[in-house]
PDB file of C-alpha atoms in Angstrom:
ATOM      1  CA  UNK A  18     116.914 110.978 111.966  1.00 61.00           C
ATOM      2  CA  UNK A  19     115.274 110.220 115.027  1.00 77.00           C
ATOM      3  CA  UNK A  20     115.099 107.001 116.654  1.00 91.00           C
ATOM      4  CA  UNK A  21     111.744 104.767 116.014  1.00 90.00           C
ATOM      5  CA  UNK A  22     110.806 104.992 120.144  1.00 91.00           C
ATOM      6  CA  UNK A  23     110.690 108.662 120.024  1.00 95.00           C
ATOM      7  CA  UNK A  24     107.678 108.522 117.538  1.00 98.00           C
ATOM      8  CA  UNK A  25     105.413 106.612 119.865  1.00 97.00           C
ATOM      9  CA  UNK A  26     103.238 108.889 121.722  1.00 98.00           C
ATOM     10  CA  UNK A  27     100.312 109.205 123.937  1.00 97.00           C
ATOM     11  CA  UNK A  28      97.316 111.433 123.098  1.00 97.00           C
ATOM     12  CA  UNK A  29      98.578 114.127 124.875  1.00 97.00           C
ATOM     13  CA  UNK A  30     101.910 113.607 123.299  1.00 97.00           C
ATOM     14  CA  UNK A  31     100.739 114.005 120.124  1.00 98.00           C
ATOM     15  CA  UNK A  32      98.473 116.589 120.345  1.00 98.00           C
ATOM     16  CA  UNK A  33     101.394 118.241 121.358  1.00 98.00           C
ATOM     17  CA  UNK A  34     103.332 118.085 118.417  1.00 97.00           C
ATOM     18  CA  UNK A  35     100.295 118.647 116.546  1.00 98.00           C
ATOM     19  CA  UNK A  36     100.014 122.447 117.916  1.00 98.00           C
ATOM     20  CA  UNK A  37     103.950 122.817 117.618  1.00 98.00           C
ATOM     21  CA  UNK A  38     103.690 121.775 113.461  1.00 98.00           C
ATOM     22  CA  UNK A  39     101.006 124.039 113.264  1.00 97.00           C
ATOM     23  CA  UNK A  40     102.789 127.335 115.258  1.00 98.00           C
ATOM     24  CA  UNK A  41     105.570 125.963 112.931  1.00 98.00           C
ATOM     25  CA  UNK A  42     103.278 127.147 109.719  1.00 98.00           C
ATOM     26  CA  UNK A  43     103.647 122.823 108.961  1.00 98.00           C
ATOM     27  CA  UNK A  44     100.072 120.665 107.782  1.00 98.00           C
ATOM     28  CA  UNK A  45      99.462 117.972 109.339  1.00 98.00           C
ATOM     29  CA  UNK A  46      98.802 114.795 107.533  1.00 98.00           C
ATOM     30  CA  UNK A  47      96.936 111.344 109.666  1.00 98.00           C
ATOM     31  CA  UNK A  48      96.456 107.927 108.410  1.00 98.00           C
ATOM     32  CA  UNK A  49      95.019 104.849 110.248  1.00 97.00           C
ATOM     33  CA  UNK A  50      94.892 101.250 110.434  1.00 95.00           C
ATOM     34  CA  UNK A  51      95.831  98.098 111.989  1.00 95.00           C
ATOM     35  CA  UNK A  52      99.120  97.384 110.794  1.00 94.00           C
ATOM     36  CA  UNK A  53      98.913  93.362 111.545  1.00 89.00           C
ATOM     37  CA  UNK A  54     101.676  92.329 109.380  1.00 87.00           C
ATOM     38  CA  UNK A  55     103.797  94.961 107.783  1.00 88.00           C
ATOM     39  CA  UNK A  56     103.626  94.412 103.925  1.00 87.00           C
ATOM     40  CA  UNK A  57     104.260  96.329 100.659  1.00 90.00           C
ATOM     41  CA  UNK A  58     100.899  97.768 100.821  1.00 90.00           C
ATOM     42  CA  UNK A  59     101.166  99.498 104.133  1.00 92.00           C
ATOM     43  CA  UNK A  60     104.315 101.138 102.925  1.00 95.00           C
ATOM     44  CA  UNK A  61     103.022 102.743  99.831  1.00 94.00           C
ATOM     45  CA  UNK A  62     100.029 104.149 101.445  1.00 96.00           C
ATOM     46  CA  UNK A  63     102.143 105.504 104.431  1.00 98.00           C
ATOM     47  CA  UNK A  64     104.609 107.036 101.823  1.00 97.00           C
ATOM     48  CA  UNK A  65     101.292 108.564  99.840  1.00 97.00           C
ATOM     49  CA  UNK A  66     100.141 109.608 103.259  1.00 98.00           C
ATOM     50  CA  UNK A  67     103.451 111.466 104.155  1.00 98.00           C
ATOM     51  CA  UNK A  68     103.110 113.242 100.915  1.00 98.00           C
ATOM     52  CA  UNK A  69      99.779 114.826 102.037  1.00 98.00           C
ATOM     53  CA  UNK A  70     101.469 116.988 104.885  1.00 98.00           C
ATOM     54  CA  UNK A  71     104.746 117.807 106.279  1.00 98.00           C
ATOM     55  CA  UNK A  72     104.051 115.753 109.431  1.00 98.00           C
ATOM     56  CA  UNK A  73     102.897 112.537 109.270  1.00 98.00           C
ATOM     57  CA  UNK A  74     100.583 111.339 112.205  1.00 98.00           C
ATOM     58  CA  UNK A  75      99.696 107.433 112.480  1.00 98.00           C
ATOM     59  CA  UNK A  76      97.407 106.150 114.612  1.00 98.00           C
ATOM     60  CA  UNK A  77      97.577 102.256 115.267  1.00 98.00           C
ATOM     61  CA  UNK A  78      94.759 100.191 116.510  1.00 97.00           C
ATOM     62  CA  UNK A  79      94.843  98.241 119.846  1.00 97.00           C
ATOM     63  CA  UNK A  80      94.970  94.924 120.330  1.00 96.00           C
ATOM     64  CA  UNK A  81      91.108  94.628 121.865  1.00 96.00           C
ATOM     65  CA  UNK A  82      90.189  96.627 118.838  1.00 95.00           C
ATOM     66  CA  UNK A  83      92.096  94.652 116.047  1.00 95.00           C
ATOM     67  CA  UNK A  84      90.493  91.517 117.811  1.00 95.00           C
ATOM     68  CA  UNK A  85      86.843  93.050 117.401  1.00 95.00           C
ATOM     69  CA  UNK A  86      87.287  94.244 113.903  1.00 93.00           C
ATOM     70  CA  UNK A  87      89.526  91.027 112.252  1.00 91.00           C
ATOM     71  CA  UNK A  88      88.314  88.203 114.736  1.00 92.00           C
ATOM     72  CA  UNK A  89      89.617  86.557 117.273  1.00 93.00           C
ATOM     73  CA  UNK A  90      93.366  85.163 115.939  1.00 90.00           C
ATOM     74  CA  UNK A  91      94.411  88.908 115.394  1.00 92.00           C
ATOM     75  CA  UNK A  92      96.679  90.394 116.134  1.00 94.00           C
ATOM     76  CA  UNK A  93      99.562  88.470 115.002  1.00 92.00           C
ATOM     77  CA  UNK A  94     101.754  91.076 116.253  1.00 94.00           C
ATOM     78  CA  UNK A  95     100.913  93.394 119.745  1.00 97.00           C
ATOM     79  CA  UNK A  96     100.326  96.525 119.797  1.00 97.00           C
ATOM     80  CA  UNK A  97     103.523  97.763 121.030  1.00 96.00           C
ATOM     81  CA  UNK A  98     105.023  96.079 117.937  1.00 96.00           C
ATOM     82  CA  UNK A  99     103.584  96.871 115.363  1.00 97.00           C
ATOM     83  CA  UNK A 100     103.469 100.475 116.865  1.00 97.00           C
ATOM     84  CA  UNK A 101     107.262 100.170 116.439  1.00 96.00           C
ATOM     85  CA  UNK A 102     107.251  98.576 113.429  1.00 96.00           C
ATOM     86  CA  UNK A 103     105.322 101.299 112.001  1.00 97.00           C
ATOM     87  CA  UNK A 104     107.466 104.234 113.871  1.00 97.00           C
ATOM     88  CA  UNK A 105     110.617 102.911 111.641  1.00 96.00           C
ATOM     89  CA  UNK A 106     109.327 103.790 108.701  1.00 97.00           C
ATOM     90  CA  UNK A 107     111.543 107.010 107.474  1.00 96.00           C
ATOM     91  CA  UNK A 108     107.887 108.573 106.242  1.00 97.00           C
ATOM     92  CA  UNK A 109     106.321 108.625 109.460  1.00 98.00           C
ATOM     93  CA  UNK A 110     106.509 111.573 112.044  1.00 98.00           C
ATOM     94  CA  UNK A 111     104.537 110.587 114.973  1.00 98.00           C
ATOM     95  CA  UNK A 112     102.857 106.608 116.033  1.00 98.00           C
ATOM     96  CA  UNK A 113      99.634 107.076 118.551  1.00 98.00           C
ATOM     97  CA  UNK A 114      98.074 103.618 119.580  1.00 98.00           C
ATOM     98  CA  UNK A 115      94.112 103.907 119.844  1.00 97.00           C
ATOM     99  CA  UNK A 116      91.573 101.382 121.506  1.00 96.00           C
ATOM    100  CA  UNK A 117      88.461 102.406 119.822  1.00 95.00           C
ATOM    101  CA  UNK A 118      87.389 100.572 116.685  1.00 91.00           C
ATOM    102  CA  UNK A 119      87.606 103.690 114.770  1.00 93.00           C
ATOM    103  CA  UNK A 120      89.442 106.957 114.446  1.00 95.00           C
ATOM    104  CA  UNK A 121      86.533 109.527 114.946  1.00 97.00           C
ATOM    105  CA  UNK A 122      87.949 110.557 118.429  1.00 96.00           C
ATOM    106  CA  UNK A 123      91.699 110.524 117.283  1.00 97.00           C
ATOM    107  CA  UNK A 124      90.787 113.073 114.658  1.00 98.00           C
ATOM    108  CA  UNK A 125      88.683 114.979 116.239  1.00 98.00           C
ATOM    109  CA  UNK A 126      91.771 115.280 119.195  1.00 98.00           C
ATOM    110  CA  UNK A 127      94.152 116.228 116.650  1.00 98.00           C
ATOM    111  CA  UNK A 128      92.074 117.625 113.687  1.00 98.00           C
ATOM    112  CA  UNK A 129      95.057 117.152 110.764  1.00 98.00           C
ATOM    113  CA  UNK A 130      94.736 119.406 107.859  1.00 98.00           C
ATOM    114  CA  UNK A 131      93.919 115.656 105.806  1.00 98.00           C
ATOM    115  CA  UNK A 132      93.104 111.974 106.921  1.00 98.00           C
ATOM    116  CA  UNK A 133      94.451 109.948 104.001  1.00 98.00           C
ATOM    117  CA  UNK A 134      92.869 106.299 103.331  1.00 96.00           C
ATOM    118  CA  UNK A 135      93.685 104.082 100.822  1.00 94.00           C
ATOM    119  CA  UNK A 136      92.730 103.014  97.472  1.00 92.00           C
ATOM    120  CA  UNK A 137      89.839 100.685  98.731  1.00 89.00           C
ATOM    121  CA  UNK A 138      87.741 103.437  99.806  1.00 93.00           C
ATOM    122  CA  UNK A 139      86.609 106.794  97.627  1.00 93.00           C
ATOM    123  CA  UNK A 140      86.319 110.569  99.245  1.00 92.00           C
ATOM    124  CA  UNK A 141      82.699 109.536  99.539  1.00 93.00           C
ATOM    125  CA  UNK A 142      83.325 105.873 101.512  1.00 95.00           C
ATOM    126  CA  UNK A 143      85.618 106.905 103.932  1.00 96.00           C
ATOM    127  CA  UNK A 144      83.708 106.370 107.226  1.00 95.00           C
ATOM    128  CA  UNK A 145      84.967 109.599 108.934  1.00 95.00           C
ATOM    129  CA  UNK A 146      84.605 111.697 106.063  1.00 97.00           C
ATOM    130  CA  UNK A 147      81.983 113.735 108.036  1.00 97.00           C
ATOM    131  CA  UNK A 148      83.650 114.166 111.084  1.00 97.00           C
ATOM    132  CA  UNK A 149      87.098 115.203 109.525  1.00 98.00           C
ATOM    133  CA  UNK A 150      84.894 117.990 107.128  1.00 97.00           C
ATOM    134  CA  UNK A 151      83.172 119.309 110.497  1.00 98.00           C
ATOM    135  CA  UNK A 152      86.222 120.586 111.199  1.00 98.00           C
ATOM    136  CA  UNK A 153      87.512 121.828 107.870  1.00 98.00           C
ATOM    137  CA  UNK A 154      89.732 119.123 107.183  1.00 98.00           C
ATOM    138  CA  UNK A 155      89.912 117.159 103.657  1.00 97.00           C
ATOM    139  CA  UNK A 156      90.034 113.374 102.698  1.00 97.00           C
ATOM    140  CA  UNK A 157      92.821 111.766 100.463  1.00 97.00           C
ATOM    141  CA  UNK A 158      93.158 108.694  98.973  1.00 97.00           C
ATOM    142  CA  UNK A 159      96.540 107.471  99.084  1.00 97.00           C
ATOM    143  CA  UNK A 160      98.357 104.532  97.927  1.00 90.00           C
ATOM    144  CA  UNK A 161      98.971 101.734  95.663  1.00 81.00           C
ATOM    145  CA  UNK A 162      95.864  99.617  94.230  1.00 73.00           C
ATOM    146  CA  UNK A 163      94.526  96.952  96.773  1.00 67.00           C
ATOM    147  CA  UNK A 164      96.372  94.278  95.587  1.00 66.00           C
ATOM    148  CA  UNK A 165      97.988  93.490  99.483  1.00 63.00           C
ATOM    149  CA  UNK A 166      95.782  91.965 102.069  1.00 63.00           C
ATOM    150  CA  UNK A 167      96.815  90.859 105.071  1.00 60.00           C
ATOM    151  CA  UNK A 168      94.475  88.195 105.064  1.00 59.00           C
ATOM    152  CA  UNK A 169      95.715  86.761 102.141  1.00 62.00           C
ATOM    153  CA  UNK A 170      98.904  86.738 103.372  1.00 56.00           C
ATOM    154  CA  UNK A 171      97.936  85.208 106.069  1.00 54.00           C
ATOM    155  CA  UNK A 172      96.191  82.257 104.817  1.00 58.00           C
ATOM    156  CA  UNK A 173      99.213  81.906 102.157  1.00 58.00           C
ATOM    157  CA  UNK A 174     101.747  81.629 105.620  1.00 56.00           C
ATOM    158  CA  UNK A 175      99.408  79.062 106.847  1.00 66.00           C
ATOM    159  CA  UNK A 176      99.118  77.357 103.787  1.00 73.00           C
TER     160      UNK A 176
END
């Protein structure tokens, strides 16, 4: 099993790996998000993500970009960590931290075979639904129900 450091890659990293699943006859398999604090939630939609392809690409948002999209107390965690937090997971292949506040570039860089969301959005509400079809890839929804927030959570630590 390889170590959770070697999963973290640059953009160039990955896209390397990308090209050598692919010669490999292997899909490819993304999923996205900010990762803040690790919870239950996060797990089952990485596992339901893995599923989707035989490697399993996550991109992780930025610190500057988890700051414009949750406010101004996020992240909890920086980058870095929660990059490795994520890497340690046994169902994920290959960690790529992004700064923009969505994936559109990412997947257009690495085109995967499917970019899997979770249960709180439908084929037709993921926002890059038309940028991963324009290059004949497919959405999934993966995942338990929505019934972990990291917002609750937070609040709840806070109490």
């Amino acid at each position: 099993m390889r170590r959770a450091a070697d999963k973290l890659a640059t953009l160039e990293q990955a896209k390397q790996r990308v090209a050598e699943a692919r010669a490999a006859g292997q899909s490819v398999a993304f999923a996205n998000g900010c990762f803040d604090v690790l919870h239950v939630g996060h797990v089952r939609y990485l596992q339901g993500a893995k599923a989707e392809g035989d490697l399993l690409v996550v991109g992780i948002n930025g610190d500057e970009s988890v700051r414009r999209l949750k406010g101004p107390e996020r992240p909890v965690m920086p980058e870095g960590d929660r990059a490795l937090l994520i890497a340690g997971l046994r169902c994920v292949d290959l960690v790529v931290v992004f700064h923009e506040d969505d994936v559109a570039r990412l997947l257009l860089e690495l085109r995967p075979d499917v970019h899997c969301k979770g249960t709180d959005y439908t084929p037709d509400t993921v926002p890059e639904r038309d940028v991963v079809r324009s290059y004949g890839g497919r959405v999934a929804i993966v995942g338990d129900a929505k019934d972990h927030d990291t917002r609750a959570l937070l609040a709840r630590l806070r109490g």
